[in-house]
Short mmCIF file of C-alpha atoms and ligand atoms in Angstrom, two decimals:
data_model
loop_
_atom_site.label_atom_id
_atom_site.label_comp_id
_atom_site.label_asym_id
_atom_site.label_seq_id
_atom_site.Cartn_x
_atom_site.Cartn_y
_atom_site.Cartn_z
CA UNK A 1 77.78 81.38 -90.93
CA UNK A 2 79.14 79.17 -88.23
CA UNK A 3 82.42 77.73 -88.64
CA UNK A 4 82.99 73.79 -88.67
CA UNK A 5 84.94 72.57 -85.98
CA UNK A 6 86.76 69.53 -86.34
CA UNK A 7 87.62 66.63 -83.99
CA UNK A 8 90.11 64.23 -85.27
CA UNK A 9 90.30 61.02 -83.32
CA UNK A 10 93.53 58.70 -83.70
CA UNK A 11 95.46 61.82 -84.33
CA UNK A 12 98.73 60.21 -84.03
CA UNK A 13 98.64 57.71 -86.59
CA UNK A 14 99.66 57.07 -90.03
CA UNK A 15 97.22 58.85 -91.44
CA UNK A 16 95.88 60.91 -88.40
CA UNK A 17 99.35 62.53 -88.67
CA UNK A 18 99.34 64.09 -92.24
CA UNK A 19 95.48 64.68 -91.97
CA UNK A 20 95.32 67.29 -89.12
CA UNK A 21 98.39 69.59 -90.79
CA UNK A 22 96.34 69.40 -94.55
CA UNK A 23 93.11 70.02 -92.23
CA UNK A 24 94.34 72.80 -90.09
CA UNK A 25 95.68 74.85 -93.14
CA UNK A 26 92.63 75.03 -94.73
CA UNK A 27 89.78 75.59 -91.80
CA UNK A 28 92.36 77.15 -89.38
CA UNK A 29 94.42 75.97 -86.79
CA UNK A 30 92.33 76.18 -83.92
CA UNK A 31 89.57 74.80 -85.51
CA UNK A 32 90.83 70.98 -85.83
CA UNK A 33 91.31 69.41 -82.64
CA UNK A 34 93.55 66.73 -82.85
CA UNK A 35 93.00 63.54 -80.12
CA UNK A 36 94.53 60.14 -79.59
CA UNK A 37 95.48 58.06 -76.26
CA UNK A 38 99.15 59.01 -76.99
CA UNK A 39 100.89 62.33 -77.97
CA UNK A 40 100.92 62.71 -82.14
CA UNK A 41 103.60 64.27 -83.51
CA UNK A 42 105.72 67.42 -82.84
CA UNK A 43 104.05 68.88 -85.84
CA UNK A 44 100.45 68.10 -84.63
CA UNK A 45 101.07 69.43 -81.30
CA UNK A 46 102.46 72.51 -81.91
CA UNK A 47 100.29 73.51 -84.34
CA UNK A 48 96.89 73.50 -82.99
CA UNK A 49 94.74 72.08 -79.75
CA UNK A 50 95.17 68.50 -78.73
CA UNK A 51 93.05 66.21 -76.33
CA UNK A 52 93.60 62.72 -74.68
CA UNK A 53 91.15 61.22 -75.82
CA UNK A 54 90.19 57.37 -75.24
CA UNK A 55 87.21 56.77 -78.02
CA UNK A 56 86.04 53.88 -76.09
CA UNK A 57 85.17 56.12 -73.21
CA UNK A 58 81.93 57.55 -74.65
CA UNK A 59 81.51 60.33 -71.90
CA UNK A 60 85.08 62.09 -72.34
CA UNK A 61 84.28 62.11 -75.81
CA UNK A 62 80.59 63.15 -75.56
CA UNK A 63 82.54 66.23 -72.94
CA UNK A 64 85.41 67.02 -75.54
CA UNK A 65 82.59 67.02 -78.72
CA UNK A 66 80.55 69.75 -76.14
CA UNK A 67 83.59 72.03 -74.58
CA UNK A 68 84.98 72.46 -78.27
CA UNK A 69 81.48 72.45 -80.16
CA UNK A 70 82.44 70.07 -82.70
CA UNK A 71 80.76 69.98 -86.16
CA UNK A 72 82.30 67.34 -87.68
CA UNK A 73 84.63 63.89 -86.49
CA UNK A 74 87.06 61.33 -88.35
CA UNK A 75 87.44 58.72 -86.91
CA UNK A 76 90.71 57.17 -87.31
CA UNK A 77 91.06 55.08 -84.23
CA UNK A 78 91.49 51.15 -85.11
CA UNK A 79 93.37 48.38 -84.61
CA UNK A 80 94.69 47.31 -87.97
CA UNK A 81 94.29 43.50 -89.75
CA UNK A 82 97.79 41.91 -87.99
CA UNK A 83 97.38 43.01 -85.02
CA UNK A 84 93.52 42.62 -84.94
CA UNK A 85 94.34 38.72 -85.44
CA UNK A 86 96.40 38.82 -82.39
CA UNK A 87 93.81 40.62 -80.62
CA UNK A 88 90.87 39.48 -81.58
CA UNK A 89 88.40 40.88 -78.02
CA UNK A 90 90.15 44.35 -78.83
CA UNK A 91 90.32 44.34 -82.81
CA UNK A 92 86.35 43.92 -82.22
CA UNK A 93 85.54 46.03 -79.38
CA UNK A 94 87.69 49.05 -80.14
CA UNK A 95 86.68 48.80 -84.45
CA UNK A 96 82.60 48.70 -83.40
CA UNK A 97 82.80 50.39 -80.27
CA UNK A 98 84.79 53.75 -81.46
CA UNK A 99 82.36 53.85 -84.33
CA UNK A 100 79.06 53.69 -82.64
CA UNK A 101 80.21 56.04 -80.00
CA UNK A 102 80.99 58.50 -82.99
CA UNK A 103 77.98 58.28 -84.78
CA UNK A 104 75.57 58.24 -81.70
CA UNK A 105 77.02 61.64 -81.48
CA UNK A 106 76.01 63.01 -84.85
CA UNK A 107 72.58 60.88 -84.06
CA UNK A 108 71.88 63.01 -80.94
CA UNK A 109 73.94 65.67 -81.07
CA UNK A 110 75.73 68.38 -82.79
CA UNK A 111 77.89 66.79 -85.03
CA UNK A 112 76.74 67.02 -88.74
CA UNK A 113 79.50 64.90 -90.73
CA UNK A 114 80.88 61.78 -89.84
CA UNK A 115 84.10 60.40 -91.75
CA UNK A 116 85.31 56.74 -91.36
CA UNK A 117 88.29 54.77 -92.86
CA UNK A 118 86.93 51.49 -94.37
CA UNK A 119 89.71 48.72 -96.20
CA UNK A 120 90.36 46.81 -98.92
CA UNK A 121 89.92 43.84 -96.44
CA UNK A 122 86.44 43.67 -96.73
CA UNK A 123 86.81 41.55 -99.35
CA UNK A 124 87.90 38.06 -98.87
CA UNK A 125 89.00 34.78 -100.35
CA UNK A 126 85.47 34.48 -102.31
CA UNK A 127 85.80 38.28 -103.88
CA UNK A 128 86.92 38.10 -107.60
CA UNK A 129 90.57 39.78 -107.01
CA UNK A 130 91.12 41.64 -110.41
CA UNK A 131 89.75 44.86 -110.39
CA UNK A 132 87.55 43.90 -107.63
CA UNK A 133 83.85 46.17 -107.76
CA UNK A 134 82.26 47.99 -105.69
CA UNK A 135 79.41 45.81 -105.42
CA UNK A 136 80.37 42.39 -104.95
CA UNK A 137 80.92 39.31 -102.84
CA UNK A 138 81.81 40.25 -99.13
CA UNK A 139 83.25 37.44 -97.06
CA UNK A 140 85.98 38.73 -95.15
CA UNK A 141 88.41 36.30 -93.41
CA UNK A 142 89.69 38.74 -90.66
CA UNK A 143 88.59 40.21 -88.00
CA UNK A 144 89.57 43.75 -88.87
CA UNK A 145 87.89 42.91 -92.24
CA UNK A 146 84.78 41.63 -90.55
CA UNK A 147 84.72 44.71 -88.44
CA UNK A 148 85.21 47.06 -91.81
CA UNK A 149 82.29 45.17 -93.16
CA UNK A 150 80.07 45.25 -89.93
CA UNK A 151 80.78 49.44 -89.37
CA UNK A 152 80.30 49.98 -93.13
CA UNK A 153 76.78 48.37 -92.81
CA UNK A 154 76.07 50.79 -89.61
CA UNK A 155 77.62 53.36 -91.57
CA UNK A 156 74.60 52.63 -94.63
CA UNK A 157 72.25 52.14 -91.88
CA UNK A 158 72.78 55.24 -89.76
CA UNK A 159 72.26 57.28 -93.03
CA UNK A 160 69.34 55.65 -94.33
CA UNK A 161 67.84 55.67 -90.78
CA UNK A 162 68.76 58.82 -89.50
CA UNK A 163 69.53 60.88 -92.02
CA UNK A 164 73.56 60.99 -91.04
CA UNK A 165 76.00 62.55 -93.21
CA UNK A 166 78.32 59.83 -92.58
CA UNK A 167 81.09 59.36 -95.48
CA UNK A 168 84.06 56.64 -96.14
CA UNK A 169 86.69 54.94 -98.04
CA UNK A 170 87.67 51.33 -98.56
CA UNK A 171 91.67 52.63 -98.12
CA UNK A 172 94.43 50.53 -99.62
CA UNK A 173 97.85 49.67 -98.48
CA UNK A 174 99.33 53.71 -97.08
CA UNK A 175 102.47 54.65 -97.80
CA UNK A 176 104.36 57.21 -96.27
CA UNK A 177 107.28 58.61 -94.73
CA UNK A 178 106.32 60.87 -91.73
CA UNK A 179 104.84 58.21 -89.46
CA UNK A 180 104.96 54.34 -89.53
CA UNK A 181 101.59 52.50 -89.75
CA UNK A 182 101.06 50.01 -87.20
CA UNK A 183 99.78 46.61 -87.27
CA UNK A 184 98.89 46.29 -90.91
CA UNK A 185 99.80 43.49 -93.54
CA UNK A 186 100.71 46.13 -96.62
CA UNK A 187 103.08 47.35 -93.71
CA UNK A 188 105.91 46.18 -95.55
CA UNK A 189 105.83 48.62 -98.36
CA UNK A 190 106.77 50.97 -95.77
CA UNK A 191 109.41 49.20 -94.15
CA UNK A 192 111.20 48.43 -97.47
CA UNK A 193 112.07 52.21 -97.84
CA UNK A 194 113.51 51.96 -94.06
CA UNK A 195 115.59 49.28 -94.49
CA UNK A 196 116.66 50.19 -98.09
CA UNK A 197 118.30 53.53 -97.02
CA UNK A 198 119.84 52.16 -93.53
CA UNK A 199 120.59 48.22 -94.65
CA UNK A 200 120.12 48.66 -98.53
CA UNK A 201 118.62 45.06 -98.12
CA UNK A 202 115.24 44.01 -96.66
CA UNK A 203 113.33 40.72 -95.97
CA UNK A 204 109.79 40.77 -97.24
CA UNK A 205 107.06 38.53 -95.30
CA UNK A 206 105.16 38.29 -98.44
CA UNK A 207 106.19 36.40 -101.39
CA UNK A 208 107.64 38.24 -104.37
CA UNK A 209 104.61 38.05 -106.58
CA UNK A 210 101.94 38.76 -103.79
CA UNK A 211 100.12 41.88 -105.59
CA UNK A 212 98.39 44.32 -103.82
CA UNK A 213 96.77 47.09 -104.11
CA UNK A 214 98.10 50.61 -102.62
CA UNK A 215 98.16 54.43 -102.10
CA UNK A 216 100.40 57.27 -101.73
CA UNK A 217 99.63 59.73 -98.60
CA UNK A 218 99.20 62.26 -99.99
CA UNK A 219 96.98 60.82 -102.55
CA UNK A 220 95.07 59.59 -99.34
CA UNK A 221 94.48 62.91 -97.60
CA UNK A 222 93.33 63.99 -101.15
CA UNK A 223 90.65 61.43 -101.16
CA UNK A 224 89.72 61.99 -97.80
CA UNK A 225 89.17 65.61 -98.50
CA UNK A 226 87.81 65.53 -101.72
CA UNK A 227 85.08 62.98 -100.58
CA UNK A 228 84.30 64.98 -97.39
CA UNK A 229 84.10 67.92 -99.58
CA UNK A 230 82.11 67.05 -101.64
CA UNK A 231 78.42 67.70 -102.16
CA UNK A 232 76.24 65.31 -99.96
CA UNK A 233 73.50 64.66 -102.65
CA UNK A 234 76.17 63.34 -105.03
CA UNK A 235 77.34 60.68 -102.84
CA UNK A 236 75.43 57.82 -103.40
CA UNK A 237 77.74 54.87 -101.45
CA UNK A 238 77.41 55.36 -97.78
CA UNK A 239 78.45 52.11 -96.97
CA UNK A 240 82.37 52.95 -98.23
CA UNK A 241 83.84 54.08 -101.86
CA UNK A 242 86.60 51.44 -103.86
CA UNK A 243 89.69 54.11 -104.28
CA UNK A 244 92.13 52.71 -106.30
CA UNK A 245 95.87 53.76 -106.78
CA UNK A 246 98.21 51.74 -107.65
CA UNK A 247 98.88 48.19 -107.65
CA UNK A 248 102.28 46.35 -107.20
CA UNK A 249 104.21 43.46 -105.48
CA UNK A 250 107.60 43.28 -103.23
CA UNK A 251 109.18 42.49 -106.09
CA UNK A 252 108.21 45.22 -108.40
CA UNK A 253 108.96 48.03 -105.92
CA UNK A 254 112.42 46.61 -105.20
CA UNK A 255 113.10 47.16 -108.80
CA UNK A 256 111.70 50.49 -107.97
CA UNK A 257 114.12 50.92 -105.18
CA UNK A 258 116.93 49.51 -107.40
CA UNK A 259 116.51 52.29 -109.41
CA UNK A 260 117.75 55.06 -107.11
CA UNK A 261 119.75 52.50 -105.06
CA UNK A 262 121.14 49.91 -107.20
CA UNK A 263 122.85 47.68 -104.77
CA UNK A 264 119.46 46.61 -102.95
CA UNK A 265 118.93 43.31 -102.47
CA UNK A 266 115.01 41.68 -101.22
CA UNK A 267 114.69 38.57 -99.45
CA UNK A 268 111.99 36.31 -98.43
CA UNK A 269 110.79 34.60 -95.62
CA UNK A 270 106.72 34.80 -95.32
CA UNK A 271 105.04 34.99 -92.05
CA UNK A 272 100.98 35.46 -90.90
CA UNK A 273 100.62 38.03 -92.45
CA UNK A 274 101.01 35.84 -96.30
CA UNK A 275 97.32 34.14 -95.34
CA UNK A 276 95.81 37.64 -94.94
CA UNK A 277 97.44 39.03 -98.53
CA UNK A 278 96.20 36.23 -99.88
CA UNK A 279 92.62 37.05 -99.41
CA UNK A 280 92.90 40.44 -100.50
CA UNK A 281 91.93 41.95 -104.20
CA UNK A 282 95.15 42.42 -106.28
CA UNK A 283 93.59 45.18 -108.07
CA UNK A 284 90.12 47.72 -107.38
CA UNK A 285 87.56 49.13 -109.60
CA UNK A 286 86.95 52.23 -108.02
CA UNK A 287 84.59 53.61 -110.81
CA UNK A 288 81.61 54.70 -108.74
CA UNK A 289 84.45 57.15 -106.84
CA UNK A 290 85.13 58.51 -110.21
CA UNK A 291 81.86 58.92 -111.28
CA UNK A 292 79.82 60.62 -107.64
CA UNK A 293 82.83 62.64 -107.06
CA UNK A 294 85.60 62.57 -109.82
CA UNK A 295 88.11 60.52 -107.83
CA UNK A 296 91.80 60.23 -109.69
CA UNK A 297 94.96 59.09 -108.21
CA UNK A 298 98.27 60.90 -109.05
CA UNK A 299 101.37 58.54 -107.76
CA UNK A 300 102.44 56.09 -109.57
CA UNK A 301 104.99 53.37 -108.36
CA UNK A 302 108.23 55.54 -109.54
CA UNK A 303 106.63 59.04 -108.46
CA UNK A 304 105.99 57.79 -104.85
CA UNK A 305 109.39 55.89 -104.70
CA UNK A 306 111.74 59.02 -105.85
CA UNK A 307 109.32 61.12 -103.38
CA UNK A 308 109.79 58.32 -100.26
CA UNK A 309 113.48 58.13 -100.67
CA UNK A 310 114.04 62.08 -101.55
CA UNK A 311 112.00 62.32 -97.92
CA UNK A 312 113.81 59.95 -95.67
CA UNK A 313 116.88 60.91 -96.91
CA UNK A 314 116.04 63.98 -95.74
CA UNK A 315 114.55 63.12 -92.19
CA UNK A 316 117.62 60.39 -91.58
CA UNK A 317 119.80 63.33 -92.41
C1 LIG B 1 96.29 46.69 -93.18
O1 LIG B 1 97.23 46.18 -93.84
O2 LIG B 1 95.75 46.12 -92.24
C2 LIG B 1 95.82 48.04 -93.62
C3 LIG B 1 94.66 47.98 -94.56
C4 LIG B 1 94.86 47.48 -95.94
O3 LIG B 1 93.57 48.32 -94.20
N1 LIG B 1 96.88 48.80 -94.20
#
């Protein structure tokens, strides 16, 4: 049997960075080539091969999918929904662009599974918010949400066209404490951890009540895994799965924080990022996960807050 070998593009990013050690340790070290335009992690580097890699450049990837004989690519590469707005040529080209480069390469070569992050912001101001289905209205108000939508539609289409393993999840707000995302609008319930341990006070640019919904890392990389694990004739969404976790406002985890540090203090003062929340579910319905592939999330808000704080303690230490 020939081993899978595993190209993982945007390898220094939020979730690039947890992905490639959970990866490595179970299909080898050599066998998950990490890649991004910038050097990942001391972690990621030491542990296994690495590659510059520029996805937009379809040749050097085409050359780097050949030289290492890859079997299988995520594709983590994207510019995320604040930064997108700013950047609205580059949100588009790099979104679409990466992702058609990645699956013309399981089209006409090699590669036999695809994997590709989808978002909550698919949805937009038209989606019902509460426990927001699977199937429902799509009308996305941002570019990176239009791009999710447009690549999840060439996701569905490169599958029922050309038979391409090609598998995905509609992520939530990540939290986590090895790397810092970049760009987003649920970036915040990162920061708050930050500032709590090295200010104990933090100034939210979302209003208190603005509910969203989110995910622990390490429940992510579980999802990831479990879905690409799993067997292809169960999966019946190839557009992108709802995966829930949990759902919460700034206000609600500062009383989190204040548990562990009572003398936090939250403030407000709401920038861009408030008209993007707004037009996001508060809450997802990710039944059909549960059902093709027995999806279940394990954080909740006080498990992932005692386990972010217990961490950066640690790494400020
Ligand atoms: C963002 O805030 O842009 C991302 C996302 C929800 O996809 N974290």
């Amino acid at each position: 049997m020939t081993k899978d070998k595993i190209l993982i593009i945007g390898a220094s990013g939020q979730i690039g960075t947890e992905l490639v050690i959970k990866l490595r340790s179970m299909y080898g070290n050599i066998n998950v080539i990490a890649s991004d335009v910038k050097n990942a992690s001391d972690e990621v580097m030491k542990s296994g091969p690495y590659e510059v890699l520029d996805v937009m450049n379809e040749s050097r990837l085409h050359e780097v999918v050949k030289r290492h004989g890859i079997t299988q690519i995520y594709l983590l590469a994207a510019l995320l929904s604040a930064t997108a707005e700013k950047n609205m040529e580059l949100g588009w080209a790099l979104n679409m662009r990466s992702l058609s480069h990645v699956l013309d390469q399981a089209r006409f070569g090699n590669v036999k599974k695809v994997y590709w992050p989808s978002s909550i912001a698919v949805f937009g101001s038209t989606t019902p918010q509460i426990n927001t289905s699977q199937h429902t209205i799509m009308e996305p108000n941002t570019v990176y949400g239009i791009t999710k939508q447009a690549g999840e539609r060439w996701c569905e289409y490169y599958h029922q066209k050309f038979n391409i393993d090609v598998r995905s999840l509609r992520y939530p707000g990540l939290i986590s404490w090895k790397t810092h995302p970049g760009g987003g609008t649920t970036d915040y319930a990162v920061q708050i951890f930050h500032q709590a341990l090295k200010d104990g006070e933090y100034e939210s640019f979302l209003t208190e009540d603005t509910t969203l919904p989110m995910m622990y890392m390490p429940d992510a990389v579980r999802a990831t895994i479990e879905l690409m694990e799993a067997p292809s004739e169960n999966l019946k969404i190839r557009s992108s799965y709802n995966v829930a976790g949990i759902s919460f406002n700034p206000k609600e985890i500062s009383e989190a924080i204040k548990a562990y540090i009572p003398k936090f203090k939250i403030t407000y003062n709401t920038d861009e990022r408030q008209a993007i929340a707004n037009t996001w579910p508060k809450s997802i319905d990710d039944s059909e996960a549960q059902k093709d592939w027995g999806w279940k999330h394990h954080f909740d808000l006080d498990a992932l807050t005692k386990d972010m704080l217990l961490n950066l303690k640690n790494k400020y230490n």
